[in-house]
Amino acid sequence: MSANQGKRAAGARSGAKRGSTTRATTGSAGRVRLLDYPRAGKSGVRRWLPSWRLVLGLGLTSAFLVMGLVVAAYSTTTIPRPDTFSQAQTTTVRYANEANGKPGRIMGTFAEQKRQIIPAKSIPDHVGHAVVASEDSTFYQNSGVSPKGIARALVNNLKGGSTQGGSTITQQYVERYYKGKTTSDYVGKFKEALLAVKVGQSQDKNAVLANYLNTIYLGRSTYGIQAAAQAYFGKDAKDLSVSEGALIAGIIPSPSNWDPRVNPKMAKQRWTRVLDRMVGAGFLTEKERKVQKFPATIAVKKSNTYQGPQGFLLDMVRRELKKKADFSDDQINTVGLDVTTTIQFPVQDAAQKAVLALRRGQLSGGDKPNDLTRIGLTSIDPKDGAIISLYGGPDYLKASQNASTQDSAQAGSTFKPFALVAALESGVSLYDRFDGYSPQTPAGWDAGRSVKNFNNEQFGKIDLIDATAESVNTVYAQLNLQIGPKKTAETAVRAGVTTKVKQNPANVLGTDIVHPIDMADAYATFASGGNHSDPFIVRKATYVRNGSLAYQGSGNTQAVFKSDVIADATYAMTKVVERGSGEQWIKPLGRPIAGKTGTSSGNNSAWFVGFTPQISTAVALYQTTADGKGQDPISPFGGVDQVTGGTWPSALWANYMSRVFAIPKYQKVLDFPARANVNRKVETSTPDPTTDSTPTPSDTATANPATVVVPAGLAGMQQADAEAAILNAGLKPTHTTAVSATVPAGRVVSATPAGGTVPYGSTVSLLVSSGTGVPGPKGKPTPTPPPTALAPGLPTNPA
């Protein structure tokens, strides 16, 4: 082969190679390939293995794309509003402020979850340091996420373990504070990580830590460090010690399982770990570490908000906040209110103890009332209508019907003061006299029916003072017909009765049903001198977050009666206590008290409602049927033939108020305003000097004598005969009964006074034998001495 031929051959081979390369990059159709893959000019496995240039190029491209996506995602990530769950706070209800002005003790709480958000300054540094040491040692240095933590979690997840997120404190904070729920998928975790970085860059670390500690669940149904401090140690978060803070920090991953009362061994291991890590992080010195002792925790309180008597009070608080402050149930449970009630703890304590004493038979010689007998008791402040105490029942959870605010019973003679006030407003005076004999059928009374006094007692012609003191039905029936039943009904409503009052003649005898709280409120109107205030139980409610006022309770006071009218009515009502049906129990309290007993026909209810210038209290006893749908007569107990207003209601009122009068706030004895003598008829004419003023025989015959002689020989007479003799003499008979060893039943044992001359219209008291059996209580019960001291604490179930 010649030299030229060799060159041509070489050129041909070279051209063949070049042609081959050109075909690989352009393809059979001449199209240009962006990637040399599968690799041209390679055969076998090598044809399918990418070159290092291709791998590097694709890797860099992918990295830039991912970085771009992350940057775009980060730039579009915005910090949302906090989740409502993370912001939900406990509403705390307290008794009225203490006498020294300090907040009252806690009555109960309303909450979706127990939480009280507190500012960062109220969280001690060592508590935050304990949490950082335990949960995220790089918290103060990291950007909100931990690459090492994420890598560790990824390896765990790839091995088939439970999904983890390698969460920092900031990530946990974001998850709970902004999301309100735990996210387990990778996309969700990625979004949380971006939000954590943004939060870490825009928020102060201490603020993040404080919000985290206010948000997380810490066991014992508590959310946040404040509620946890109360639940574990009975103190505020600001008072937690280093050791106590370390304990709470240690159980964060599993607070329910590692509670010291559940698993003390694990709790101590976690506590030790936290302290050691605090030393390692420089938050604690070795010397400080050595003196730490494992803290004791208080017992877990299985709180049931509405259990016991206080459940009725809490229910009333919730109802008032909904009705008057326009809160919803959800808002009450989550908004975080600090509610101060009008209920004074010492007075409420006295009320519950007094009811418990009656229930246990301590007021009645060991004889207990029927379990179906209901007791309503409430006290109101006359100056503004504040409910000072209220007993609605033994346990709200067992029977939620409130005996004082929802139950109702016939008012009996507690309605007579409404007719008295209406009469005084209509021109009648306390001096006006009426026939008190029994029975009577006054003109205009229900056709075919008569009205009788209790036990058919007989009275002569008496004034309204005596008629009030002795609760004379026949006199008040005449009075009601004289002024008109409509005025009595209107007076009751003005005073505070909220139930319907019929405008019939018998309304004066309390035939209508009323709530016990209404009667306490109505008599508070009398105690105030004629000013009515709507009852209320919430003094004020403030927002926990900033202390601003959410609701201010108010009695809405307005003048409804003239003070002179009320002064006279009050004077007549004091005679009920001094010498009338309330004398035996109420008078020994030794201070000015006005009030009225009440007993319904059929003995379905019995009352005593009384007041001083400082406090008005209503006590009502009534008995439900077995099915709870109706009312039965009150089962007698304590040796009385029937439970009347002058027996156990008065006894309960006296026992309760004796405790109240021992409280410094109510120790001072205040007098009622002086009697005003409204409408008193004064003789203004002067006699004609030329006219003989000597009474005519007819005048002398009809005039009452100044004095009369008490009939002799009353002892041994039948009761009816003795009473007739006393009435014929121009005197007034009353009686009590007692067992006598010698005098047969129904006969008079003794009379007081037993003889001599007394003023016309005076009272003669008869002691009548109830029989010659074994001595025991009959008629009015014997008073028990009032308590001398109050035991601490409220009974949880006074029934």
Tab-separated table of N, CA and C in Angstrom, residues 221-274:
chain	number	residue	atom	x	y	z
A	221	SER	N	-54.890	16.419	84.421
A	221	SER	CA	-55.874	17.230	83.692
A	221	SER	C	-55.484	18.694	83.599
A	222	THR	N	-54.190	18.994	83.689
A	222	THR	CA	-53.734	20.382	83.661
A	222	THR	C	-52.991	20.695	82.375
A	223	TYR	N	-53.143	21.920	81.924
A	223	TYR	CA	-52.399	22.454	80.795
A	223	TYR	C	-51.680	23.703	81.285
A	224	GLY	N	-50.377	23.744	81.062
A	224	GLY	CA	-49.620	24.910	81.466
A	224	GLY	C	-49.025	24.774	82.853
A	225	ILE	N	-47.945	25.498	83.078
A	225	ILE	CA	-47.148	25.372	84.295
A	225	ILE	C	-47.895	25.858	85.534
A	226	GLN	N	-48.765	26.876	85.395
A	226	GLN	CA	-49.484	27.396	86.560
A	226	GLN	C	-50.450	26.355	87.117
A	227	ALA	N	-51.252	25.779	86.234
A	227	ALA	CA	-52.204	24.757	86.683
A	227	ALA	C	-51.475	23.538	87.229
A	228	ALA	N	-50.344	23.184	86.603
A	228	ALA	CA	-49.577	22.030	87.074
A	228	ALA	C	-48.982	22.285	88.455
A	229	ALA	N	-48.477	23.487	88.681
A	229	ALA	CA	-47.922	23.826	89.997
A	229	ALA	C	-48.982	23.687	91.083
A	230	GLN	N	-50.194	24.107	90.757
A	230	GLN	CA	-51.291	23.967	91.718
A	230	GLN	C	-51.656	22.502	91.931
A	231	ALA	N	-51.657	21.730	90.851
A	231	ALA	CA	-52.090	20.336	90.938
A	231	ALA	C	-51.083	19.452	91.654
A	232	TYR	N	-49.786	19.708	91.469
A	232	TYR	CA	-48.757	18.847	92.060
A	232	TYR	C	-48.289	19.330	93.433
A	233	PHE	N	-48.264	20.660	93.599
A	233	PHE	CA	-47.668	21.172	94.827
A	233	PHE	C	-48.560	22.163	95.585
A	234	GLY	N	-49.739	22.472	95.047
A	234	GLY	CA	-50.645	23.379	95.732
A	234	GLY	C	-50.113	24.791	95.854
A	235	LYS	N	-49.338	25.239	94.869
A	235	LYS	CA	-48.766	26.589	94.913
A	235	LYS	C	-48.739	27.179	93.511
A	236	ASP	N	-48.455	28.481	93.422
A	236	ASP	CA	-48.332	29.128	92.123
A	236	ASP	C	-46.995	28.782	91.484
A	237	ALA	N	-46.928	28.910	90.163
A	237	ALA	CA	-45.702	28.599	89.438
A	237	ALA	C	-44.533	29.463	89.910
A	238	LYS	N	-44.813	30.703	90.255
A	238	LYS	CA	-43.741	31.608	90.675
A	238	LYS	C	-43.060	31.153	91.961
A	239	ASP	N	-43.704	30.260	92.703
A	239	ASP	CA	-43.147	29.802	93.975
A	239	ASP	C	-42.511	28.420	93.885
A	240	LEU	N	-42.416	27.851	92.678
A	240	LEU	CA	-41.812	26.522	92.525
A	240	LEU	C	-40.322	26.571	92.845
A	241	SER	N	-39.858	25.570	93.562
A	241	SER	CA	-38.430	25.450	93.864
A	241	SER	C	-37.713	24.799	92.685
A	242	VAL	N	-36.374	24.778	92.748
A	242	VAL	CA	-35.583	24.118	91.708
A	242	VAL	C	-35.969	22.651	91.600
A	243	SER	N	-36.092	21.997	92.747
A	243	SER	CA	-36.420	20.579	92.762
A	243	SER	C	-37.810	20.315	92.193
A	244	GLU	N	-38.767	21.164	92.543
A	244	GLU	CA	-40.134	20.993	92.045
A	244	GLU	C	-40.214	21.250	90.544
A	245	GLY	N	-39.497	22.274	90.080
A	245	GLY	CA	-39.466	22.548	88.649
A	245	GLY	C	-38.855	21.404	87.874
A	246	ALA	N	-37.810	20.793	88.433
A	246	ALA	CA	-37.158	19.661	87.770
A	246	ALA	C	-38.085	18.462	87.672
A	247	LEU	N	-38.891	18.247	88.688
A	247	LEU	CA	-39.834	17.127	88.654
A	247	LEU	C	-40.842	17.317	87.527
A	248	ILE	N	-41.438	18.501	87.437
A	248	ILE	CA	-42.414	18.745	86.383
A	248	ILE	C	-41.766	18.642	85.009
A	249	ALA	N	-40.547	19.192	84.849
A	249	ALA	CA	-39.853	19.118	83.563
A	249	ALA	C	-39.573	17.667	83.176
A	250	GLY	N	-39.259	16.846	84.151
A	250	GLY	CA	-38.886	15.465	83.860
A	250	GLY	C	-40.022	14.618	83.322
A	251	ILE	N	-41.255	14.919	83.706
A	251	ILE	CA	-42.376	14.066	83.307
A	251	ILE	C	-43.092	14.571	82.059
A	252	ILE	N	-42.562	15.619	81.421
A	252	ILE	CA	-43.233	16.196	80.249
A	252	ILE	C	-43.524	15.166	79.155
A	253	PRO	N	-42.590	14.269	78.817
A	253	PRO	CA	-42.893	13.329	77.719
A	253	PRO	C	-44.080	12.401	77.993
A	254	SER	N	-44.325	12.066	79.260
A	254	SER	CA	-45.427	11.155	79.590
A	254	SER	C	-45.939	11.459	80.990
A	255	PRO	N	-46.581	12.609	81.169
A	255	PRO	CA	-46.945	13.067	82.519
A	255	PRO	C	-47.921	12.158	83.249
A	256	SER	N	-48.856	11.567	82.544
A	256	SER	CA	-49.833	10.709	83.221
A	256	SER	C	-49.196	9.423	83.724
A	257	ASN	N	-48.277	8.878	82.929
A	257	ASN	CA	-47.625	7.621	83.313
A	257	ASN	C	-46.506	7.827	84.322
A	258	TRP	N	-45.885	8.999	84.312
A	258	TRP	CA	-44.746	9.242	85.198
A	258	TRP	C	-45.090	10.124	86.393
A	259	ASP	N	-46.354	10.365	86.626
A	259	ASP	CA	-46.794	11.088	87.815
A	259	ASP	C	-46.205	10.396	89.051
A	260	PRO	N	-45.616	11.168	89.967
A	260	PRO	CA	-45.010	10.547	91.158
A	260	PRO	C	-45.977	9.687	91.966
A	261	ARG	N	-47.277	10.000	91.900
A	261	ARG	CA	-48.259	9.202	92.630
A	261	ARG	C	-48.629	7.928	91.868
A	262	VAL	N	-48.225	7.871	90.592
A	262	VAL	CA	-48.506	6.692	89.768
A	262	VAL	C	-47.274	5.815	89.660
A	263	ASN	N	-46.141	6.422	89.349
A	263	ASN	CA	-44.888	5.678	89.160
A	263	ASN	C	-43.749	6.454	89.812
A	264	PRO	N	-43.640	6.364	91.138
A	264	PRO	CA	-42.619	7.157	91.837
A	264	PRO	C	-41.189	6.832	91.408
A	265	LYS	N	-40.915	5.565	91.063
A	265	LYS	CA	-39.558	5.172	90.655
A	265	LYS	C	-39.155	5.887	89.377
A	266	MET	N	-40.029	5.862	88.374
A	266	MET	CA	-39.725	6.526	87.106
A	266	MET	C	-39.666	8.028	87.280
A	267	ALA	N	-40.561	8.562	88.096
A	267	ALA	CA	-40.564	10.008	88.330
A	267	ALA	C	-39.238	10.459	88.934
A	268	LYS	N	-38.699	9.655	89.836
A	268	LYS	CA	-37.422	10.030	90.463
A	268	LYS	C	-36.264	9.890	89.476
A	269	GLN	N	-36.316	8.872	88.635
A	269	GLN	CA	-35.281	8.737	87.614
A	269	GLN	C	-35.271	9.943	86.692
A	270	ARG	N	-36.431	10.374	86.261
A	270	ARG	CA	-36.526	11.526	85.378
A	270	ARG	C	-36.086	12.806	86.093
A	271	TRP	N	-36.439	12.937	87.353
A	271	TRP	CA	-36.023	14.101	88.158
A	271	TRP	C	-34.504	14.151	88.246
A	272	THR	N	-33.877	13.000	88.513
A	272	THR	CA	-32.418	12.923	88.601
A	272	THR	C	-31.785	13.300	87.276
A	273	ARG	N	-32.341	12.789	86.186
A	273	ARG	CA	-31.814	13.083	84.852
A	273	ARG	C	-31.859	14.579	84.574
A	274	VAL	N	-32.963	15.240	84.912
A	274	VAL	CA	-33.086	16.677	84.655
A	274	VAL	C	-32.034	17.456	85.431
